[in-house]
PDB file of C-alpha atoms in Angstrom:
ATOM      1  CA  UNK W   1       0.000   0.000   0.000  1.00 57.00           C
ATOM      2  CA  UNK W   2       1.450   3.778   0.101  1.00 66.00           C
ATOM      3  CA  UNK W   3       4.579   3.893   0.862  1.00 77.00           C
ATOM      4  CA  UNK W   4       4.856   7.454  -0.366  1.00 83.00           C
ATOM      5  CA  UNK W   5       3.994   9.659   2.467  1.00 85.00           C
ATOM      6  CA  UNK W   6       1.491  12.959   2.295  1.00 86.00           C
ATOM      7  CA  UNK W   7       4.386  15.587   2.454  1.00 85.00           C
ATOM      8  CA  UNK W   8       6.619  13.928  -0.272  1.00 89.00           C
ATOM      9  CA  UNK W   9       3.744  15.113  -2.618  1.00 90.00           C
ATOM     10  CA  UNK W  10       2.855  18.011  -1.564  1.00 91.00           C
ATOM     11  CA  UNK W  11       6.431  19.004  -1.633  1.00 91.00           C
ATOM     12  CA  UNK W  12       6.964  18.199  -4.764  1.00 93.00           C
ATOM     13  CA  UNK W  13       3.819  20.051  -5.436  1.00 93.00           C
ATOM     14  CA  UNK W  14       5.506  23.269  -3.244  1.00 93.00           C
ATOM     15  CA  UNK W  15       8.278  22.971  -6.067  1.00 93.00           C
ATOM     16  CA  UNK W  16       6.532  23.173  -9.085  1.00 94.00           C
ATOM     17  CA  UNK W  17       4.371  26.331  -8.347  1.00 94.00           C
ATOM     18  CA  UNK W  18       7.747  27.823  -7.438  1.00 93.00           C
ATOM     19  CA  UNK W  19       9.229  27.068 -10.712  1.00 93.00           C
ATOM     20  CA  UNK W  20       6.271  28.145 -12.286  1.00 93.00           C
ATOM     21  CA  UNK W  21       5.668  31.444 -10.317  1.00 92.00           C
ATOM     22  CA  UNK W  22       9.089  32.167 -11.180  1.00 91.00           C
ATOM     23  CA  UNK W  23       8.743  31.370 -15.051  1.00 91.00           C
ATOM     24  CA  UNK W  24       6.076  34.017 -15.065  1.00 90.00           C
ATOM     25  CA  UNK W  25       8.143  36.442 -13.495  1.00 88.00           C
ATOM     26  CA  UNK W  26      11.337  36.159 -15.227  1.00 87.00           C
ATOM     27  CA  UNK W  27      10.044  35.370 -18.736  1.00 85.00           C
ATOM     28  CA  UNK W  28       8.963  37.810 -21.180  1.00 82.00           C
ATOM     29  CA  UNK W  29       7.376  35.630 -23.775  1.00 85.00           C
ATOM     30  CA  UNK W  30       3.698  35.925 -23.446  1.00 87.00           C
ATOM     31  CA  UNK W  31       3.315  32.261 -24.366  1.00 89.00           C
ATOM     32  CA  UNK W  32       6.174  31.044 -22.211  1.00 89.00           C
ATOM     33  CA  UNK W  33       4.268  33.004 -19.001  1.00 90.00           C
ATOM     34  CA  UNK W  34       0.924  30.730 -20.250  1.00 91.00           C
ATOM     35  CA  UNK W  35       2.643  27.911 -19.889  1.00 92.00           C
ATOM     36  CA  UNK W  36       4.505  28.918 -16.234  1.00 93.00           C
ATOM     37  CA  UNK W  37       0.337  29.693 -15.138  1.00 93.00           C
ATOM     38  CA  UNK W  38      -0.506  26.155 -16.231  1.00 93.00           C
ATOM     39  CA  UNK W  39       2.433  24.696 -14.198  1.00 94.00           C
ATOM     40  CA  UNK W  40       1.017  26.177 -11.214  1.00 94.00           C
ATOM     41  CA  UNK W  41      -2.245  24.958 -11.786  1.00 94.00           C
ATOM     42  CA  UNK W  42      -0.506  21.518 -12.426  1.00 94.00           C
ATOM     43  CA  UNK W  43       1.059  22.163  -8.724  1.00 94.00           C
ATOM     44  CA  UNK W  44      -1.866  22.723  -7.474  1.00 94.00           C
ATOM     45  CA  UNK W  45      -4.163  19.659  -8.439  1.00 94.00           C
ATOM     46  CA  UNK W  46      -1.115  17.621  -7.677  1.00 94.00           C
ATOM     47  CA  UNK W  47      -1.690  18.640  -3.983  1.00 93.00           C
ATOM     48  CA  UNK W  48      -5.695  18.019  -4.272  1.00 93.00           C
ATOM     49  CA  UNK W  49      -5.399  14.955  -5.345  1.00 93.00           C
ATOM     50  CA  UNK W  50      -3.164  14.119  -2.889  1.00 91.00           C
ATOM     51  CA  UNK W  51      -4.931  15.173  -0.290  1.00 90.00           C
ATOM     52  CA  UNK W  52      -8.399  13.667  -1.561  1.00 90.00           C
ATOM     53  CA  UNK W  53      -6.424  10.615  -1.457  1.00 89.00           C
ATOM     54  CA  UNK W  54      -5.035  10.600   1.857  1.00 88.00           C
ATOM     55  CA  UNK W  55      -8.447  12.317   3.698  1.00 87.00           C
ATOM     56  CA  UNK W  56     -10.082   9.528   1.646  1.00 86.00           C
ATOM     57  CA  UNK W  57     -12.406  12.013  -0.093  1.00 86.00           C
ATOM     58  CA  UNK W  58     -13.134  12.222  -3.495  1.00 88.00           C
ATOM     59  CA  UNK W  59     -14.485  16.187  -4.075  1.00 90.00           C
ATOM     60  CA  UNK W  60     -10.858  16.989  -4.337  1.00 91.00           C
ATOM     61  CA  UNK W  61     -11.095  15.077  -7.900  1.00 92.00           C
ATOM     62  CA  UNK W  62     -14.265  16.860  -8.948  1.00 93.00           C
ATOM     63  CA  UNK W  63     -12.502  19.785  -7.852  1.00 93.00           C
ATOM     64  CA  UNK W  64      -9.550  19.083 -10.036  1.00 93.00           C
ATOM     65  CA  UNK W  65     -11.891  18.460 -12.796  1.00 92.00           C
ATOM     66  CA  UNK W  66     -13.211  21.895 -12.421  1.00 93.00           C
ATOM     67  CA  UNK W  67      -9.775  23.392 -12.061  1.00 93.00           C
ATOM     68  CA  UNK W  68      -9.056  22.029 -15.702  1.00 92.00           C
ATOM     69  CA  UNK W  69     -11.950  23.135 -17.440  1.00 92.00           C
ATOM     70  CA  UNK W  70     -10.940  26.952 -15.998  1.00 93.00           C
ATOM     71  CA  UNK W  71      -7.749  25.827 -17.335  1.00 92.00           C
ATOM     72  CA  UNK W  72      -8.812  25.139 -20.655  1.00 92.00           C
ATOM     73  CA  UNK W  73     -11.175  28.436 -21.034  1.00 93.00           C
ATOM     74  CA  UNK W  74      -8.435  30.190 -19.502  1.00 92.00           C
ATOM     75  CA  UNK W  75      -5.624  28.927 -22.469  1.00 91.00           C
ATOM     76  CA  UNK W  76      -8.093  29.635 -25.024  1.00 91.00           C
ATOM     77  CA  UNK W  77      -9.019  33.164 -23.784  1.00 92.00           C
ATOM     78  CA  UNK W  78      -5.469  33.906 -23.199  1.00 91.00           C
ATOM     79  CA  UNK W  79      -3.841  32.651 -26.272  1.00 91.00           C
ATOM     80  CA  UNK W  80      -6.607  34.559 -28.451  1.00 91.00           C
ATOM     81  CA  UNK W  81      -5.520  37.654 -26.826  1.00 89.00           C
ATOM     82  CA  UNK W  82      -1.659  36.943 -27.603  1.00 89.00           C
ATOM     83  CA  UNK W  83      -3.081  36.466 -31.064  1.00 89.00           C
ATOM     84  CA  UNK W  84      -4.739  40.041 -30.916  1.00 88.00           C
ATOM     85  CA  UNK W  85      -1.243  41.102 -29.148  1.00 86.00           C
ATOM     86  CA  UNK W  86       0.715  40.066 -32.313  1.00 86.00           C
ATOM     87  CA  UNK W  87      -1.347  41.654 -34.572  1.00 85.00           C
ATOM     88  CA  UNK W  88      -1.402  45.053 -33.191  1.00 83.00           C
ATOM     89  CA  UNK W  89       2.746  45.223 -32.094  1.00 79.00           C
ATOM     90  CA  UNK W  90       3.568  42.404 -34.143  1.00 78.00           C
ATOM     91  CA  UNK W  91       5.239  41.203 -30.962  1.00 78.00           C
ATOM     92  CA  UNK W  92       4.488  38.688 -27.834  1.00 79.00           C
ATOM     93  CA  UNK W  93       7.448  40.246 -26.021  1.00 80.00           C
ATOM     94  CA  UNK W  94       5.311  41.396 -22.589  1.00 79.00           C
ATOM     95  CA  UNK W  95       7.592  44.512 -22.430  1.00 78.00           C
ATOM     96  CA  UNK W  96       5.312  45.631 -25.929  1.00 77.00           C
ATOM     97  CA  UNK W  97       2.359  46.509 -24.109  1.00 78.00           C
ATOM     98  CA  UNK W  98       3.443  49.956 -22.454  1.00 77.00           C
ATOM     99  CA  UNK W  99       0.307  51.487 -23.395  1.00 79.00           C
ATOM    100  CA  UNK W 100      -0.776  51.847 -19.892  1.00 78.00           C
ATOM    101  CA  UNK W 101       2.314  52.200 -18.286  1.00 75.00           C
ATOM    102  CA  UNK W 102       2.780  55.039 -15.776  1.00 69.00           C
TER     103      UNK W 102
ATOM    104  CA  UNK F   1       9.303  -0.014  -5.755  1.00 83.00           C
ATOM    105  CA  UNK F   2       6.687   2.295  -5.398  1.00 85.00           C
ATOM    106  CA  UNK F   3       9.388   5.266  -3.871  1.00 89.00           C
ATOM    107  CA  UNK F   4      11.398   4.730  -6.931  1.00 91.00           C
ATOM    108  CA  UNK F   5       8.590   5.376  -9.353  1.00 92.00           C
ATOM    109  CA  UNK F   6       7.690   8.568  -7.483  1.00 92.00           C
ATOM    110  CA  UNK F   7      11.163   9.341  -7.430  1.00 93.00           C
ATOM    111  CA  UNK F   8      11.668   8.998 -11.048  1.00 94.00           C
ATOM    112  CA  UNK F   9       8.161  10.844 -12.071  1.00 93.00           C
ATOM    113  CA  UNK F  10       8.999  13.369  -9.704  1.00 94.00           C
ATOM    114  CA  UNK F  11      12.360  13.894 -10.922  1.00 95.00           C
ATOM    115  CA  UNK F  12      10.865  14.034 -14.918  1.00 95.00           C
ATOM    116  CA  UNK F  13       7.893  16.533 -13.666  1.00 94.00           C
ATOM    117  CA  UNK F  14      10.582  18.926 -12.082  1.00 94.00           C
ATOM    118  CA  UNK F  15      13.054  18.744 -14.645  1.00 95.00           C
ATOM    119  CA  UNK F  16      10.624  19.153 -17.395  1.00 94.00           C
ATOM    120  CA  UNK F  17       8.824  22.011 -15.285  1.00 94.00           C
ATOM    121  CA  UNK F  18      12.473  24.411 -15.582  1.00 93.00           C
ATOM    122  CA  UNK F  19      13.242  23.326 -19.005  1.00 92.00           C
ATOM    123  CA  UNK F  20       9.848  25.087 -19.935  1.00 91.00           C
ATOM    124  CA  UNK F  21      10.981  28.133 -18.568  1.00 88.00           C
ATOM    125  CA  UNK F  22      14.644  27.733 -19.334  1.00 87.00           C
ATOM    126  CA  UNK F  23      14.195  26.612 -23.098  1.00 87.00           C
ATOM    127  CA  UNK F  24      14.521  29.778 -25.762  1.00 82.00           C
ATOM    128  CA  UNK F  25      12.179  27.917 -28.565  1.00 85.00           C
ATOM    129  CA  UNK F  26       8.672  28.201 -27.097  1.00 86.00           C
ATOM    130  CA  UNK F  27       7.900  24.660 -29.564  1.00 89.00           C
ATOM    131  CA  UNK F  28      10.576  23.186 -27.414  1.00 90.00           C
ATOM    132  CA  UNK F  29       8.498  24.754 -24.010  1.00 90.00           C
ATOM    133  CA  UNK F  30       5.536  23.131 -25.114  1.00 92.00           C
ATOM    134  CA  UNK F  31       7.033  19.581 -25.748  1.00 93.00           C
ATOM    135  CA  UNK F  32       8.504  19.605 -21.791  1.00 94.00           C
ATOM    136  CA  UNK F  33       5.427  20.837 -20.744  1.00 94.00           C
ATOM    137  CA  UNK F  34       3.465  17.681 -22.194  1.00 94.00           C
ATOM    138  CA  UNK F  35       6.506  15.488 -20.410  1.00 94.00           C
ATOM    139  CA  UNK F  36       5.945  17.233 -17.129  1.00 94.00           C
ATOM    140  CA  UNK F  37       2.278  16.262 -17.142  1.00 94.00           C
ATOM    141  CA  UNK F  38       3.014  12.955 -18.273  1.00 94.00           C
ATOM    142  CA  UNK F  39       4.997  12.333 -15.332  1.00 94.00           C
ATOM    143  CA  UNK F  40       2.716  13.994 -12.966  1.00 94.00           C
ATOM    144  CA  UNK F  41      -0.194  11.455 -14.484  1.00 95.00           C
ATOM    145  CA  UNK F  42       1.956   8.899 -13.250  1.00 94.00           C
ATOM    146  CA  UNK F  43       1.606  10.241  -9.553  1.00 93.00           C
ATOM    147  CA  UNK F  44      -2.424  10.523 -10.067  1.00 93.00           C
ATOM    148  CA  UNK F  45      -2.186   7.048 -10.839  1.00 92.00           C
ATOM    149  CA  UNK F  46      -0.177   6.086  -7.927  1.00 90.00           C
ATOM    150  CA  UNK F  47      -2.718   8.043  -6.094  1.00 89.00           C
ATOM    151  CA  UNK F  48      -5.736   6.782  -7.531  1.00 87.00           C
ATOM    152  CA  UNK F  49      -6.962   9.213  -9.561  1.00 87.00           C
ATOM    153  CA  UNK F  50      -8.152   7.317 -12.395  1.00 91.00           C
ATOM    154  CA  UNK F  51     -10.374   9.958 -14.138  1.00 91.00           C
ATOM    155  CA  UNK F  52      -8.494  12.632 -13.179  1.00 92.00           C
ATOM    156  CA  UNK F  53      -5.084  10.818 -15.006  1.00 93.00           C
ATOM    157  CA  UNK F  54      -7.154  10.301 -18.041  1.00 92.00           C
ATOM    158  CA  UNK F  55      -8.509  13.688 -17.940  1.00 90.00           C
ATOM    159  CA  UNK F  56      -5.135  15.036 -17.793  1.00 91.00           C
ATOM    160  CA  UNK F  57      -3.882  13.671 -20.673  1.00 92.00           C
ATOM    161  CA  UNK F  58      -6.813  14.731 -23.141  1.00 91.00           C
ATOM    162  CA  UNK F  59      -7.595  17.436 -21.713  1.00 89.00           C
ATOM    163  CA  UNK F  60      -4.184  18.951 -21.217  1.00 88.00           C
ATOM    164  CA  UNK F  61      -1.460  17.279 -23.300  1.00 89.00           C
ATOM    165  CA  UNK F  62      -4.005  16.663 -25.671  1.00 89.00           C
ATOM    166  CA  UNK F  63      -6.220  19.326 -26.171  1.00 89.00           C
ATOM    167  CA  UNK F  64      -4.367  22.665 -24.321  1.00 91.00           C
ATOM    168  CA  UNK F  65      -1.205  21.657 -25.406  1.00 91.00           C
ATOM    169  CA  UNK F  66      -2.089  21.667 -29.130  1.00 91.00           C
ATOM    170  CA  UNK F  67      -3.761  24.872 -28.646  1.00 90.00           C
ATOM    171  CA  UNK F  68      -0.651  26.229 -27.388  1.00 91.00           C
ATOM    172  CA  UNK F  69       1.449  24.716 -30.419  1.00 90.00           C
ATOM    173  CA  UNK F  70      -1.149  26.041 -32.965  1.00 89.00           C
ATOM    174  CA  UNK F  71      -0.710  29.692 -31.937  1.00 89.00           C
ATOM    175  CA  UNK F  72       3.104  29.024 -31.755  1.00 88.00           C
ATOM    176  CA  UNK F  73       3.272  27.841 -35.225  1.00 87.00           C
ATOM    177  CA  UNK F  74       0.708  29.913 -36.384  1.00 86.00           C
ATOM    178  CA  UNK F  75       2.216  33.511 -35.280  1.00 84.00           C
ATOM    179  CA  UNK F  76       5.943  31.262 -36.452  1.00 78.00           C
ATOM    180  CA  UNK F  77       7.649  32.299 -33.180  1.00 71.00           C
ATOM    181  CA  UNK F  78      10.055  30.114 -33.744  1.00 62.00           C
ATOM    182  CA  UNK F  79      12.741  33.636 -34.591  1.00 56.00           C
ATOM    183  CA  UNK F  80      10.787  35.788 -32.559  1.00 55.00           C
ATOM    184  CA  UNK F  81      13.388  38.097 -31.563  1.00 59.00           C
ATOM    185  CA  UNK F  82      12.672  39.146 -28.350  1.00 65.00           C
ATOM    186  CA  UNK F  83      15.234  42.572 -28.286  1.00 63.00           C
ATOM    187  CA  UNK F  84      17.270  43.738 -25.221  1.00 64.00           C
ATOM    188  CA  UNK F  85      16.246  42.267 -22.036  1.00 68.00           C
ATOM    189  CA  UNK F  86      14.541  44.734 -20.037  1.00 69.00           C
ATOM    190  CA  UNK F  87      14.156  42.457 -17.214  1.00 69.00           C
ATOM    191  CA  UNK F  88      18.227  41.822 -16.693  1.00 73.00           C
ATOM    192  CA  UNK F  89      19.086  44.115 -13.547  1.00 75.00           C
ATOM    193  CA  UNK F  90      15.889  42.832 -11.762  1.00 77.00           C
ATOM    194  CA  UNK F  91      16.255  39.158 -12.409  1.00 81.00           C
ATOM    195  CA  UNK F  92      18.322  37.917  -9.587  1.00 84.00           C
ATOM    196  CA  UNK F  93      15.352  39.561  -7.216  1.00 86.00           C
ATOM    197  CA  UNK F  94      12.981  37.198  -8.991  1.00 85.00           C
ATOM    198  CA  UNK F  95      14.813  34.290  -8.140  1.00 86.00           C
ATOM    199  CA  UNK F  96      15.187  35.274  -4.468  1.00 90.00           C
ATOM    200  CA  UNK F  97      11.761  36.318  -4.034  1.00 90.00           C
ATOM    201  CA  UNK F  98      10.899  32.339  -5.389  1.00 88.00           C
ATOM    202  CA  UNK F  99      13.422  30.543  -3.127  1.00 91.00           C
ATOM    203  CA  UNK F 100      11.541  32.742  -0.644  1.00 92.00           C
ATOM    204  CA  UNK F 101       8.306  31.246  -1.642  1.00 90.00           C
ATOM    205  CA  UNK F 102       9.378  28.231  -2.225  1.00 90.00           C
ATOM    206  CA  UNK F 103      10.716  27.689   1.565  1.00 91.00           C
ATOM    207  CA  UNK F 104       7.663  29.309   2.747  1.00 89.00           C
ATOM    208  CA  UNK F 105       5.959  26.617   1.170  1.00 88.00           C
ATOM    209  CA  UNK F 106       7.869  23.377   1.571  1.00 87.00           C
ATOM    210  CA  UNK F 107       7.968  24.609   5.744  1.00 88.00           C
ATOM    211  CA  UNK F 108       4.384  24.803   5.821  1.00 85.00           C
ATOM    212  CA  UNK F 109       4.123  21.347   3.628  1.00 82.00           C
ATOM    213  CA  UNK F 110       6.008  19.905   6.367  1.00 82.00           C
ATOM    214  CA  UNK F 111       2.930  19.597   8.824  1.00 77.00           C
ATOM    215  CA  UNK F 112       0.867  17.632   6.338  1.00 73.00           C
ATOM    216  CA  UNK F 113       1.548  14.355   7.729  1.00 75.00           C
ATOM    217  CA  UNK F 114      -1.545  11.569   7.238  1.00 76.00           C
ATOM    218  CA  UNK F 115      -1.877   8.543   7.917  1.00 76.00           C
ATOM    219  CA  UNK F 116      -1.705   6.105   4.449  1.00 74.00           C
ATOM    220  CA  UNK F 117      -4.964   3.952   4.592  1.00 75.00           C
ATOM    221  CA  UNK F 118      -6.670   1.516   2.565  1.00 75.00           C
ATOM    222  CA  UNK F 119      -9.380   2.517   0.049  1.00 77.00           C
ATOM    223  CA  UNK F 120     -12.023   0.531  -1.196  1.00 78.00           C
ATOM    224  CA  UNK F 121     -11.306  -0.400  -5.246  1.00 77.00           C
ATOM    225  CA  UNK F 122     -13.536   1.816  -6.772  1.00 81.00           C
ATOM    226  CA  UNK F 123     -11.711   4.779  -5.558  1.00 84.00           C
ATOM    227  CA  UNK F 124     -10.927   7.689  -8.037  1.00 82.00           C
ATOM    228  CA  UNK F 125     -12.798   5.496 -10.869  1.00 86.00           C
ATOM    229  CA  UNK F 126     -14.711   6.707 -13.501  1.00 89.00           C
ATOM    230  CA  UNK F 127     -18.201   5.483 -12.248  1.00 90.00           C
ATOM    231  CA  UNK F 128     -17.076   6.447  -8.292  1.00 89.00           C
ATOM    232  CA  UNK F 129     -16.237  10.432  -9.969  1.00 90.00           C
ATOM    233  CA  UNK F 130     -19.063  10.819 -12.184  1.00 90.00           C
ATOM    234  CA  UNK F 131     -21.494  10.154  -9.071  1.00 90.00           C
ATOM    235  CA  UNK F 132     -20.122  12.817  -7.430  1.00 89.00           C
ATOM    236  CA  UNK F 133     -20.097  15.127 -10.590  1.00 90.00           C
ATOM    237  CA  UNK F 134     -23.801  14.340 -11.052  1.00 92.00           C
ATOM    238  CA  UNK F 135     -25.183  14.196  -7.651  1.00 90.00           C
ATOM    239  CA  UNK F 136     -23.364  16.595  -4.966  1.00 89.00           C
ATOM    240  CA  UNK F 137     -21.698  18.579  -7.376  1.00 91.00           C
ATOM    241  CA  UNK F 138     -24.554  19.195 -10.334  1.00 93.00           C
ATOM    242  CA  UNK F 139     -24.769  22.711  -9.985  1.00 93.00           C
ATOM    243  CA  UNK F 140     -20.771  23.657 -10.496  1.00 91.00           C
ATOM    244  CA  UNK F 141     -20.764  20.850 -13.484  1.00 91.00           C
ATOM    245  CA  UNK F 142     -23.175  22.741 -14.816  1.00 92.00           C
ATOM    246  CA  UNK F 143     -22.485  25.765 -14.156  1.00 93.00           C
ATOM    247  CA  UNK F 144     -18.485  25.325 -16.415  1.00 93.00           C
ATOM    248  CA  UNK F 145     -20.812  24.864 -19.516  1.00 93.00           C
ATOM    249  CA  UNK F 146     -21.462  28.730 -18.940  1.00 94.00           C
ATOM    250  CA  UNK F 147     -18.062  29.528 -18.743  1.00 94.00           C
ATOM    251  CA  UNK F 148     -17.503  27.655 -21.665  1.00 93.00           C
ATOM    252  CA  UNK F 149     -19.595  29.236 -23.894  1.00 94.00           C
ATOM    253  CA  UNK F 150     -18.252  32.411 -22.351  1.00 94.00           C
ATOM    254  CA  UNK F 151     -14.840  31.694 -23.167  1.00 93.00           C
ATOM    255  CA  UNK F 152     -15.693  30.355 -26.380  1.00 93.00           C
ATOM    256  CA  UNK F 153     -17.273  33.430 -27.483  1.00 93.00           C
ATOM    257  CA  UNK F 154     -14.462  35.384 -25.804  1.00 91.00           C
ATOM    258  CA  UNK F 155     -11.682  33.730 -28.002  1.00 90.00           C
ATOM    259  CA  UNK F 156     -13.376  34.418 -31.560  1.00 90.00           C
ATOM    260  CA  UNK F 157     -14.035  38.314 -30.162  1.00 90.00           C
ATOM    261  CA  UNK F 158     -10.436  38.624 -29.115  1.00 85.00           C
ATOM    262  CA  UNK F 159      -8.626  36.649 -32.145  1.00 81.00           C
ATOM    263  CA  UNK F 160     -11.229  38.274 -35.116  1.00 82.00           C
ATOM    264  CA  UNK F 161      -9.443  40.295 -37.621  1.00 75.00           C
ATOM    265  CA  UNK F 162      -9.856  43.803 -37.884  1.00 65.00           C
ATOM    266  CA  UNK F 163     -12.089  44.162 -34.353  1.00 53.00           C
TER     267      UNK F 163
END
């Protein structure tokens, strides 16, 4: 049965939304920050579904299910606005949109 | 045997995870992305997540994924040229900031010790999830086929030409 404790997980969870908050700070690729935002959602369902499994409860799956579906309106929102993005500055460098920059 | 295949998937999700953000071709971003979530199916299988594992790989390597590598290939990013890094001199504060955050939240991880136990077989199944989706959770099921439609129409109003 488990030999892989609770914390292992959600460790390994801890790790991968730092790597991905970090992508989205450091990069400046518009689609490169997308895909650091869906490694943190990643992070996160890793630790629901860790935790549904360990408290024995199966909403957290639901809840994961949910969490992709956001995920999926979310990549298709997002990536038609880098498409808009491109065509106005020709650009997805995030530094291009400086229209409202104080 | 069951350490060692954590080990290993955890090792491929993490690896994967900073070649996405360390990779210069975003094509090459996408393809460790899919790997990452590979691996990480393989820890919602050793966790009994059945539908959720199966979800994750059409959902997201299959469907998001080749979303993502559409718009890549379609804008041809592949040259993008990206100019002079603005972002140089602040940089090393980014990655301090994360290490921050990432202690914060491997000390608080620490406390979530539980006790393994044993689960009945139909656990994370397909039947055992779509209960749930259909009985105590109806409304929110429901409910994403709204924000569905609302991101639907919210792509082809954002990516129309000439708007």
């Amino acid at each position: 049965m488990m030999t892989v404790p609770l914390d292992y997980y959600i460790i390994l969870s801890a790790f991968l939304f730092a790597i991905g908050a970090i992508g989205v700070v450091v990069s400046r690729n518009l689609i490169v920050m997308f895909m650091a935002v869906e490694i943190m959602l990643n992070a996160a369902n890793l630790a629901l579904i860790a935790f549904s499994r360990f408290l024995k409860l199966m909403d957290g799956h639901v809840f994961v299910f949910l969490v992709m579906t956001v995920a999926a309106a979310e990549a298709a929102v997002g990536l038609a606005i880098v498409i808009a993005v491109f065509r106005a500055r020709e650009s997805v460098n995030a530094d291009s949109l400086n229209l409202m920059k104080w | 045997m069951e350490m060692l295949i954590f080990a290993v998937a955890a090792i491929v999700a993490l690896a994967s995870a900073v070649m996405v953000i360390a990779v210069k071709n975003p094509v090459g971003g996408v393809l460790f992305l899919i790997m990452s979530i590979a691996a990480q199916t393989v820890l919602y299988i050793m966790l009994s997540g059945i539908f959720v594992a199966a979800f994750m790989i059409l959902v997201y390597a299959g469907a998001i994924m080749v979303l993502f590598l559409f718009v890549i290939m379609m804008l041809n990013l592949r040259h993008a040229d990206l100019g002079p890094d603005s972002l140089r001199r602040v940089k090393p504060l980014a990655w301090v900031f994360g290490s921050v955050l990432l202690a914060e939240l491997v000390w608080v991880s620490m406390a979530a010790s539980m006790p393994a136990s044993g689960i009945d077989e139909t656990f994370g199944s397909v039947p055992a999830v779509s209960r749930l989706l259909y009985g105590k959770f109806v409304y929110p099921f429901e409910l994403t086929s709204v924000l569905l439609l609302a991101a639907i129409i919210g792509a082809v109003v954002m990516a129309r030409k000439g708007s």
